[in-house]
Amino acid sequence: MNKLKELWERKWIRITAIIILSVILFFTIINIIPPKKNVENNPFIKADGALPMIAAHRGGGVENPENTMLAFREAVKTVGVDIIESDLYLTKDGYLVYNHDSYIDETCNVNGEISLDEVKALCENKENRHYIEDMTLSELEQYNFGYYFTDKDGNRPYENIENPKELGLTIATVDRLFEEFYETNPDLLFIVEIKNEGELGYEACRILYETLESYPKYMDRIVVGTFHNEIEEELREKYPALMRGAPTGSAAKFILTQFLGVNIFDDGDFACLQIPMSYDLGIEVALDKATIIRRAHRRNIAVQYWTINDPDEMRLLIELGVDCIMTDNPALLRQVLSEYEAKN
């Protein structure tokens, strides 16, 4: 009886050992096999040994009024950013303009000379908001998009200017932005998010693509994102030449497969992974991980973190080797990067 028990124990030890070795072999193989690249050529991945690229989030809203030509010019010409990042909305008459929200009340003087707090209280009722999709470009251009901008000293330098268009403080359009930098900065990169959904989103995709056809050097220097599944499918099916950012679901799946070590099963086809340093899922999940960056690079995916305005967080991401840091304060990031340049 004891001999039979001993044989069974040996057998189960062998079976357990085989299972463990098989699991180890499985995970080893799937992490050794070179995965298929999501994109062949990805200009959003920094060169080996290079410092991260600077992306001016909304053009950089700390030093200048966000999403204005003034902000974009300062970011590119003065700070020397690598990437302009912003959101796109479609006007009533078919122009793509830059703005973070679907309405303009909190970024310009469309409601007259009232305080920003009064504007926010007014906009709690959605019927009081001035939505971009309900306005023509000429209507939008009447307003000063630097009106509520407050500088670091608490001043509002553009509150009472007579001609905001001369300073680049009227609403900015996609075609004007491309035209502004096409000859002088052909290597400039763009991150855009199409905010409209449904039919308006489809139209926004079409107009963006047709605008890029007039600026062909930028066609493969732009990555397009969206939170709407139908717009993601529209981009994938009708505009495959455009690189896409990871939608929320695809980003979550990619990160999960990396944490579990089964990244070979991720089937995403995006060019850029745009993520915060952490995400709250009931518990705080840290995303500032070298493994995420390393495994993304194996598939030629660029890793871009948002929105980083703290110098210590910037330094942490630089040390990790991220491809891009999105910031509202590109001048600060330039200063932090200069510390590393000085060391070399």
Short mmCIF file of C-alpha atoms in Angstrom, two decimals:
data_model
loop_
_atom_site.label_atom_id
_atom_site.label_comp_id
_atom_site.label_asym_id
_atom_site.label_seq_id
_atom_site.Cartn_x
_atom_site.Cartn_y
_atom_site.Cartn_z
CA MET A 1 0.00 0.00 0.00
CA ASN A 2 2.82 2.38 0.92
CA LYS A 3 4.61 1.55 -2.32
CA LEU A 4 1.48 2.38 -4.37
CA LYS A 5 1.10 5.68 -2.52
CA GLU A 6 4.74 6.49 -3.20
CA LEU A 7 4.28 5.81 -6.92
CA TRP A 8 1.25 8.12 -7.06
CA GLU A 9 3.17 10.85 -5.27
CA ARG A 10 6.05 10.59 -7.73
CA LYS A 11 3.63 10.65 -10.64
CA TRP A 12 1.93 13.84 -9.39
CA ILE A 13 5.30 15.45 -8.75
CA ARG A 14 6.28 14.71 -12.36
CA ILE A 15 2.92 16.02 -13.65
CA THR A 16 3.22 19.19 -11.55
CA ALA A 17 6.81 19.73 -12.75
CA ILE A 18 5.75 19.27 -16.38
CA ILE A 19 2.89 21.77 -15.95
CA ILE A 20 5.19 24.34 -14.32
CA LEU A 21 7.87 23.89 -16.97
CA SER A 22 5.26 24.13 -19.73
CA VAL A 23 3.92 27.38 -18.32
CA ILE A 24 7.45 28.79 -18.01
CA LEU A 25 8.24 27.68 -21.56
CA PHE A 26 4.99 29.19 -22.85
CA PHE A 27 5.62 32.59 -21.29
CA THR A 28 9.26 32.52 -22.37
CA ILE A 29 8.37 31.78 -25.99
CA ILE A 30 5.61 34.40 -26.29
CA ASN A 31 7.96 37.03 -24.88
CA ILE A 32 10.85 36.03 -27.16
CA ILE A 33 8.95 35.81 -30.44
CA PRO A 34 9.25 39.22 -32.14
CA PRO A 35 5.72 40.63 -32.37
CA LYS A 36 4.33 42.15 -35.53
CA LYS A 37 4.91 45.89 -35.77
CA ASN A 38 1.78 48.01 -35.52
CA VAL A 39 3.25 50.52 -37.98
CA GLU A 40 6.35 50.20 -40.11
CA ASN A 41 7.65 53.75 -39.79
CA ASN A 42 6.72 55.73 -36.70
CA PRO A 43 8.07 59.30 -36.44
CA PHE A 44 6.63 59.58 -32.92
CA ILE A 45 9.25 57.18 -31.53
CA LYS A 46 12.33 59.05 -30.37
CA ALA A 47 15.77 58.04 -31.64
CA ASP A 48 17.90 55.73 -29.48
CA GLY A 49 19.53 57.73 -26.72
CA ALA A 50 17.49 60.84 -27.49
CA LEU A 51 15.49 62.78 -24.93
CA PRO A 52 11.66 62.74 -25.05
CA MET A 53 9.82 64.93 -27.50
CA ILE A 54 7.90 67.94 -26.21
CA ALA A 55 4.19 68.03 -27.04
CA ALA A 56 2.49 71.36 -26.41
CA HIS A 57 -0.85 70.32 -24.90
CA ARG A 58 -3.46 72.66 -26.43
CA GLY A 59 -0.51 74.69 -27.64
CA GLY A 60 0.63 75.31 -24.07
CA GLY A 61 -1.92 77.07 -21.89
CA VAL A 62 0.38 78.24 -19.10
CA GLU A 63 2.29 80.91 -21.03
CA ASN A 64 -0.32 81.74 -23.68
CA PRO A 65 -4.08 81.41 -24.31
CA GLU A 66 -4.66 77.76 -25.16
CA ASN A 67 -5.48 76.59 -28.68
CA THR A 68 -4.73 79.99 -30.26
CA MET A 69 -2.33 80.74 -33.08
CA LEU A 70 -0.39 82.87 -30.58
CA ALA A 71 0.14 79.81 -28.38
CA PHE A 72 1.04 77.56 -31.31
CA ARG A 73 3.53 80.09 -32.69
CA GLU A 74 5.23 80.61 -29.34
CA ALA A 75 5.42 76.87 -28.74
CA VAL A 76 7.03 76.17 -32.11
CA LYS A 77 9.09 79.29 -32.74
CA THR A 78 10.22 80.21 -29.23
CA VAL A 79 10.23 76.96 -27.24
CA GLY A 80 10.94 74.68 -30.17
CA VAL A 81 8.42 71.95 -29.39
CA ASP A 82 8.36 68.79 -31.47
CA ILE A 83 4.60 68.22 -31.39
CA ILE A 84 1.42 70.27 -31.25
CA GLU A 85 -1.47 68.54 -29.48
CA SER A 86 -5.10 69.60 -29.50
CA ASP A 87 -8.76 68.69 -30.04
CA LEU A 88 -10.84 69.30 -33.16
CA TYR A 89 -14.46 70.28 -33.61
CA LEU A 90 -16.48 70.88 -36.75
CA THR A 91 -18.20 74.23 -37.26
CA LYS A 92 -21.68 74.66 -38.70
CA ASP A 93 -20.19 75.54 -42.11
CA GLY A 94 -17.62 72.73 -42.25
CA TYR A 95 -14.37 74.08 -40.80
CA LEU A 96 -12.24 72.17 -38.32
CA VAL A 97 -11.26 74.36 -35.37
CA TYR A 98 -9.18 73.83 -32.24
CA ASN A 99 -10.91 73.88 -28.86
CA HIS A 100 -10.95 71.60 -25.85
CA ASP A 101 -14.68 71.77 -25.17
CA SER A 102 -17.62 71.50 -27.55
CA TYR A 103 -18.64 75.03 -26.53
CA ILE A 104 -16.59 78.25 -26.42
CA ASP A 105 -17.98 80.12 -23.41
CA GLU A 106 -15.04 79.48 -21.07
CA THR A 107 -12.32 80.46 -23.54
CA CYS A 108 -13.62 83.69 -25.10
CA ASN A 109 -15.87 86.72 -24.53
CA VAL A 110 -18.94 85.35 -26.29
CA ASN A 111 -21.00 86.26 -23.20
CA GLY A 112 -19.66 89.79 -22.95
CA GLU A 113 -17.69 91.30 -20.10
CA ILE A 114 -18.59 88.95 -17.27
CA SER A 115 -16.29 86.98 -14.98
CA LEU A 116 -15.21 83.42 -15.66
CA ASP A 117 -17.00 82.26 -12.53
CA GLU A 118 -20.21 83.81 -13.87
CA VAL A 119 -19.65 82.06 -17.19
CA LYS A 120 -19.19 78.68 -15.49
CA ALA A 121 -22.37 79.20 -13.49
CA LEU A 122 -24.21 80.18 -16.67
CA CYS A 123 -22.96 77.08 -18.50
CA GLU A 124 -24.24 74.69 -15.87
CA ASN A 125 -27.41 74.95 -17.92
CA LYS A 126 -26.39 73.40 -21.24
CA GLU A 127 -28.96 75.48 -23.10
CA ASN A 128 -26.91 78.59 -22.34
CA ARG A 129 -23.75 77.25 -23.98
CA HIS A 130 -22.50 78.41 -27.36
CA TYR A 131 -21.66 75.17 -29.19
CA ILE A 132 -19.14 75.17 -32.03
CA GLU A 133 -21.31 72.93 -34.20
CA ASP A 134 -24.05 75.59 -34.11
CA MET A 135 -21.81 78.45 -35.20
CA THR A 136 -20.10 79.40 -38.47
CA LEU A 137 -16.42 80.21 -38.65
CA SER A 138 -17.13 83.89 -39.26
CA GLU A 139 -19.32 83.97 -36.14
CA LEU A 140 -16.61 82.30 -34.06
CA GLU A 141 -13.96 84.71 -35.35
CA GLN A 142 -15.75 87.67 -33.75
CA TYR A 143 -14.52 86.72 -30.30
CA ASN A 144 -11.30 87.14 -28.33
CA PHE A 145 -10.01 83.71 -27.29
CA GLY A 146 -7.46 85.30 -25.00
CA TYR A 147 -10.08 87.16 -22.98
CA TYR A 148 -9.93 84.99 -19.85
CA PHE A 149 -6.25 84.09 -20.04
CA THR A 150 -4.46 84.84 -16.76
CA ASP A 151 -0.65 84.95 -16.62
CA LYS A 152 1.56 83.77 -13.77
CA ASP A 153 1.29 87.18 -12.08
CA GLY A 154 -2.50 87.06 -12.09
CA ASN A 155 -2.89 89.60 -14.89
CA ARG A 156 -5.20 89.33 -17.92
CA PRO A 157 -3.02 90.88 -20.65
CA TYR A 158 -5.42 90.24 -23.56
CA GLU A 159 -8.68 91.24 -21.89
CA ASN A 160 -9.08 94.58 -23.65
CA ILE A 161 -7.20 94.23 -26.94
CA GLU A 162 -8.90 95.87 -29.92
CA ASN A 163 -7.96 93.45 -32.68
CA PRO A 164 -7.48 89.89 -31.39
CA LYS A 165 -7.00 88.51 -34.92
CA GLU A 166 -3.77 90.49 -35.39
CA LEU A 167 -2.30 88.79 -32.32
CA GLY A 168 -3.57 85.34 -33.30
CA LEU A 169 -6.25 85.24 -30.62
CA THR A 170 -9.27 84.34 -32.72
CA ILE A 171 -10.24 80.70 -33.05
CA ALA A 172 -7.64 78.64 -34.96
CA THR A 173 -8.44 76.32 -37.87
CA VAL A 174 -6.60 73.21 -39.04
CA ASP A 175 -5.73 74.60 -42.44
CA ARG A 176 -4.33 77.83 -41.00
CA LEU A 177 -2.16 75.94 -38.56
CA PHE A 178 -0.75 73.69 -41.28
CA GLU A 179 -0.16 76.69 -43.53
CA GLU A 180 1.60 78.58 -40.73
CA PHE A 181 4.37 75.99 -40.28
CA TYR A 182 4.43 73.96 -43.49
CA GLU A 183 7.38 75.70 -45.11
CA THR A 184 9.38 76.62 -42.01
CA ASN A 185 8.75 73.48 -39.91
CA PRO A 186 8.10 70.53 -42.23
CA ASP A 187 9.20 68.09 -39.50
CA LEU A 188 6.60 69.29 -37.01
CA LEU A 189 4.38 66.54 -35.61
CA PHE A 190 0.70 66.72 -34.64
CA ILE A 191 -1.52 64.89 -32.17
CA VAL A 192 -5.22 65.57 -32.74
CA GLU A 193 -8.41 64.19 -31.30
CA ILE A 194 -11.65 64.29 -33.25
CA LYS A 195 -14.25 65.17 -30.65
CA ASN A 196 -17.40 65.01 -32.78
CA GLU A 197 -19.30 61.75 -32.96
CA GLY A 198 -21.67 60.24 -35.53
CA GLU A 199 -22.19 62.06 -38.83
CA LEU A 200 -20.33 65.16 -37.68
CA GLY A 201 -17.38 62.96 -36.73
CA TYR A 202 -17.40 61.28 -40.14
CA GLU A 203 -17.40 64.69 -41.81
CA ALA A 204 -14.55 65.83 -39.56
CA CYS A 205 -12.48 62.81 -40.66
CA ARG A 206 -13.10 63.61 -44.31
CA ILE A 207 -12.22 67.29 -43.97
CA LEU A 208 -9.07 66.54 -41.98
CA TYR A 209 -7.87 64.06 -44.60
CA GLU A 210 -8.66 66.36 -47.53
CA THR A 211 -6.87 69.23 -45.79
CA LEU A 212 -3.81 67.03 -45.30
CA GLU A 213 -3.81 66.25 -49.03
CA SER A 214 -2.95 69.93 -49.54
CA TYR A 215 -0.07 69.55 -47.04
CA PRO A 216 1.31 66.11 -47.97
CA LYS A 217 4.45 66.37 -45.82
CA TYR A 218 2.21 66.31 -42.76
CA MET A 219 0.18 63.28 -43.88
CA ASP A 220 2.53 60.86 -42.12
CA ARG A 221 3.38 63.24 -39.29
CA ILE A 222 -0.01 63.31 -37.61
CA VAL A 223 -1.69 60.84 -35.27
CA VAL A 224 -5.45 60.97 -34.88
CA GLY A 225 -7.42 59.86 -31.84
CA THR A 226 -11.07 59.67 -30.79
CA PHE A 227 -13.19 58.40 -27.90
CA HIS A 228 -15.98 57.29 -30.26
CA ASN A 229 -15.94 53.71 -31.57
CA GLU A 230 -17.69 54.57 -34.84
CA ILE A 231 -15.12 57.29 -35.60
CA GLU A 232 -12.29 54.87 -34.82
CA GLU A 233 -13.76 52.43 -37.35
CA GLU A 234 -14.20 55.22 -39.89
CA LEU A 235 -10.54 56.17 -39.58
CA ARG A 236 -9.40 52.55 -39.81
CA GLU A 237 -11.52 51.65 -42.84
CA LYS A 238 -11.55 54.83 -44.94
CA TYR A 239 -8.29 56.55 -44.00
CA PRO A 240 -5.74 53.78 -43.36
CA ALA A 241 -2.88 56.12 -44.34
CA LEU A 242 -3.46 58.08 -41.13
CA MET A 243 -1.78 56.87 -37.95
CA ARG A 244 -4.14 56.45 -35.03
CA GLY A 245 -3.79 56.81 -31.29
CA ALA A 246 -5.02 54.02 -29.06
CA PRO A 247 -8.70 54.37 -28.12
CA THR A 248 -9.44 53.81 -24.44
CA GLY A 249 -10.41 50.14 -24.81
CA SER A 250 -7.38 49.28 -26.93
CA ALA A 251 -5.03 51.11 -24.56
CA ALA A 252 -6.49 49.25 -21.57
CA LYS A 253 -6.18 45.89 -23.32
CA PHE A 254 -2.58 46.58 -24.32
CA ILE A 255 -1.60 47.57 -20.79
CA LEU A 256 -3.37 44.57 -19.26
CA THR A 257 -1.64 42.11 -21.58
CA GLN A 258 1.70 43.69 -20.70
CA PHE A 259 1.06 43.33 -16.98
CA LEU A 260 0.09 39.68 -17.47
CA GLY A 261 3.02 38.97 -19.80
CA VAL A 262 0.79 37.79 -22.65
CA ASN A 263 1.30 40.77 -24.96
CA ILE A 264 1.43 38.50 -28.01
CA PHE A 265 -2.36 38.26 -27.75
CA ASP A 266 -2.92 42.01 -28.10
CA ASP A 267 -4.26 42.77 -31.59
CA GLY A 268 -4.23 46.58 -31.49
CA ASP A 269 -3.06 48.42 -34.60
CA PHE A 270 -2.49 51.89 -33.16
CA ALA A 271 0.70 53.94 -33.55
CA CYS A 272 0.74 55.83 -30.24
CA LEU A 273 -0.14 54.85 -26.69
CA GLN A 274 -1.25 58.03 -24.91
CA ILE A 275 -1.64 57.46 -21.17
CA PRO A 276 -1.46 59.22 -17.79
CA MET A 277 1.12 58.26 -15.19
CA SER A 278 -1.57 56.46 -13.19
CA TYR A 279 -5.20 55.50 -13.44
CA ASP A 280 -7.81 55.20 -10.71
CA LEU A 281 -9.69 51.90 -10.88
CA GLY A 282 -10.86 52.00 -7.30
CA ILE A 283 -7.20 51.53 -6.52
CA GLU A 284 -4.42 53.60 -8.03
CA VAL A 285 -2.75 51.72 -10.90
CA ALA A 286 0.69 53.07 -11.79
CA LEU A 287 1.33 53.28 -15.54
CA ASP A 288 4.77 54.87 -15.46
CA LYS A 289 6.46 51.53 -16.09
CA ALA A 290 9.56 50.79 -18.16
CA THR A 291 8.02 47.44 -19.17
CA ILE A 292 5.10 49.19 -20.88
CA ILE A 293 7.51 51.38 -22.84
CA ARG A 294 9.82 48.51 -23.74
CA ARG A 295 7.04 46.24 -24.96
CA ALA A 296 5.36 49.05 -26.87
CA HIS A 297 8.64 49.73 -28.66
CA ARG A 298 8.85 46.08 -29.69
CA ARG A 299 5.74 46.75 -31.75
CA ASN A 300 6.93 50.17 -32.94
CA ILE A 301 4.36 51.94 -30.77
CA ALA A 302 5.27 55.35 -29.36
CA VAL A 303 4.48 55.95 -25.67
CA GLN A 304 3.24 59.44 -24.78
CA TYR A 305 2.30 60.59 -21.27
CA TRP A 306 -0.21 63.33 -20.43
CA THR A 307 -0.63 65.92 -18.98
CA ILE A 308 2.63 66.49 -17.11
CA ASN A 309 3.24 69.90 -15.54
CA ASP A 310 5.39 68.92 -12.57
CA PRO A 311 9.19 69.00 -13.08
CA ASP A 312 9.82 65.94 -10.89
CA GLU A 313 7.29 63.90 -12.86
CA MET A 314 8.95 65.11 -16.06
CA ARG A 315 12.33 63.90 -14.77
CA LEU A 316 10.89 60.50 -13.83
CA LEU A 317 9.48 60.02 -17.34
CA ILE A 318 12.72 61.18 -18.94
CA GLU A 319 14.61 58.55 -16.93
CA LEU A 320 12.12 55.89 -18.04
CA GLY A 321 12.84 56.70 -21.70
CA VAL A 322 9.37 57.79 -22.82
CA ASP A 323 8.94 59.04 -26.36
CA CYS A 324 6.93 62.15 -25.58
CA ILE A 325 5.72 64.24 -22.66
CA MET A 326 2.56 66.27 -23.19
CA THR A 327 2.51 69.42 -21.09
CA ASP A 328 0.64 72.69 -20.65
CA ASN A 329 4.02 74.28 -19.91
CA PRO A 330 6.42 73.41 -22.76
CA ALA A 331 8.88 76.10 -21.63
CA LEU A 332 9.25 74.32 -18.26
CA LEU A 333 9.79 70.96 -19.95
CA ARG A 334 12.39 72.54 -22.23
CA GLN A 335 14.18 73.81 -19.13
CA VAL A 336 14.13 70.37 -17.51
CA LEU A 337 15.40 68.73 -20.70
CA SER A 338 18.23 71.27 -20.86
CA GLU A 339 19.48 69.88 -17.53
CA TYR A 340 20.00 66.51 -19.19
CA GLU A 341 21.51 68.07 -22.30
CA ALA A 342 24.04 69.87 -20.10
CA LYS A 343 25.09 66.56 -18.50
CA ASN A 344 25.93 65.16 -21.91
#
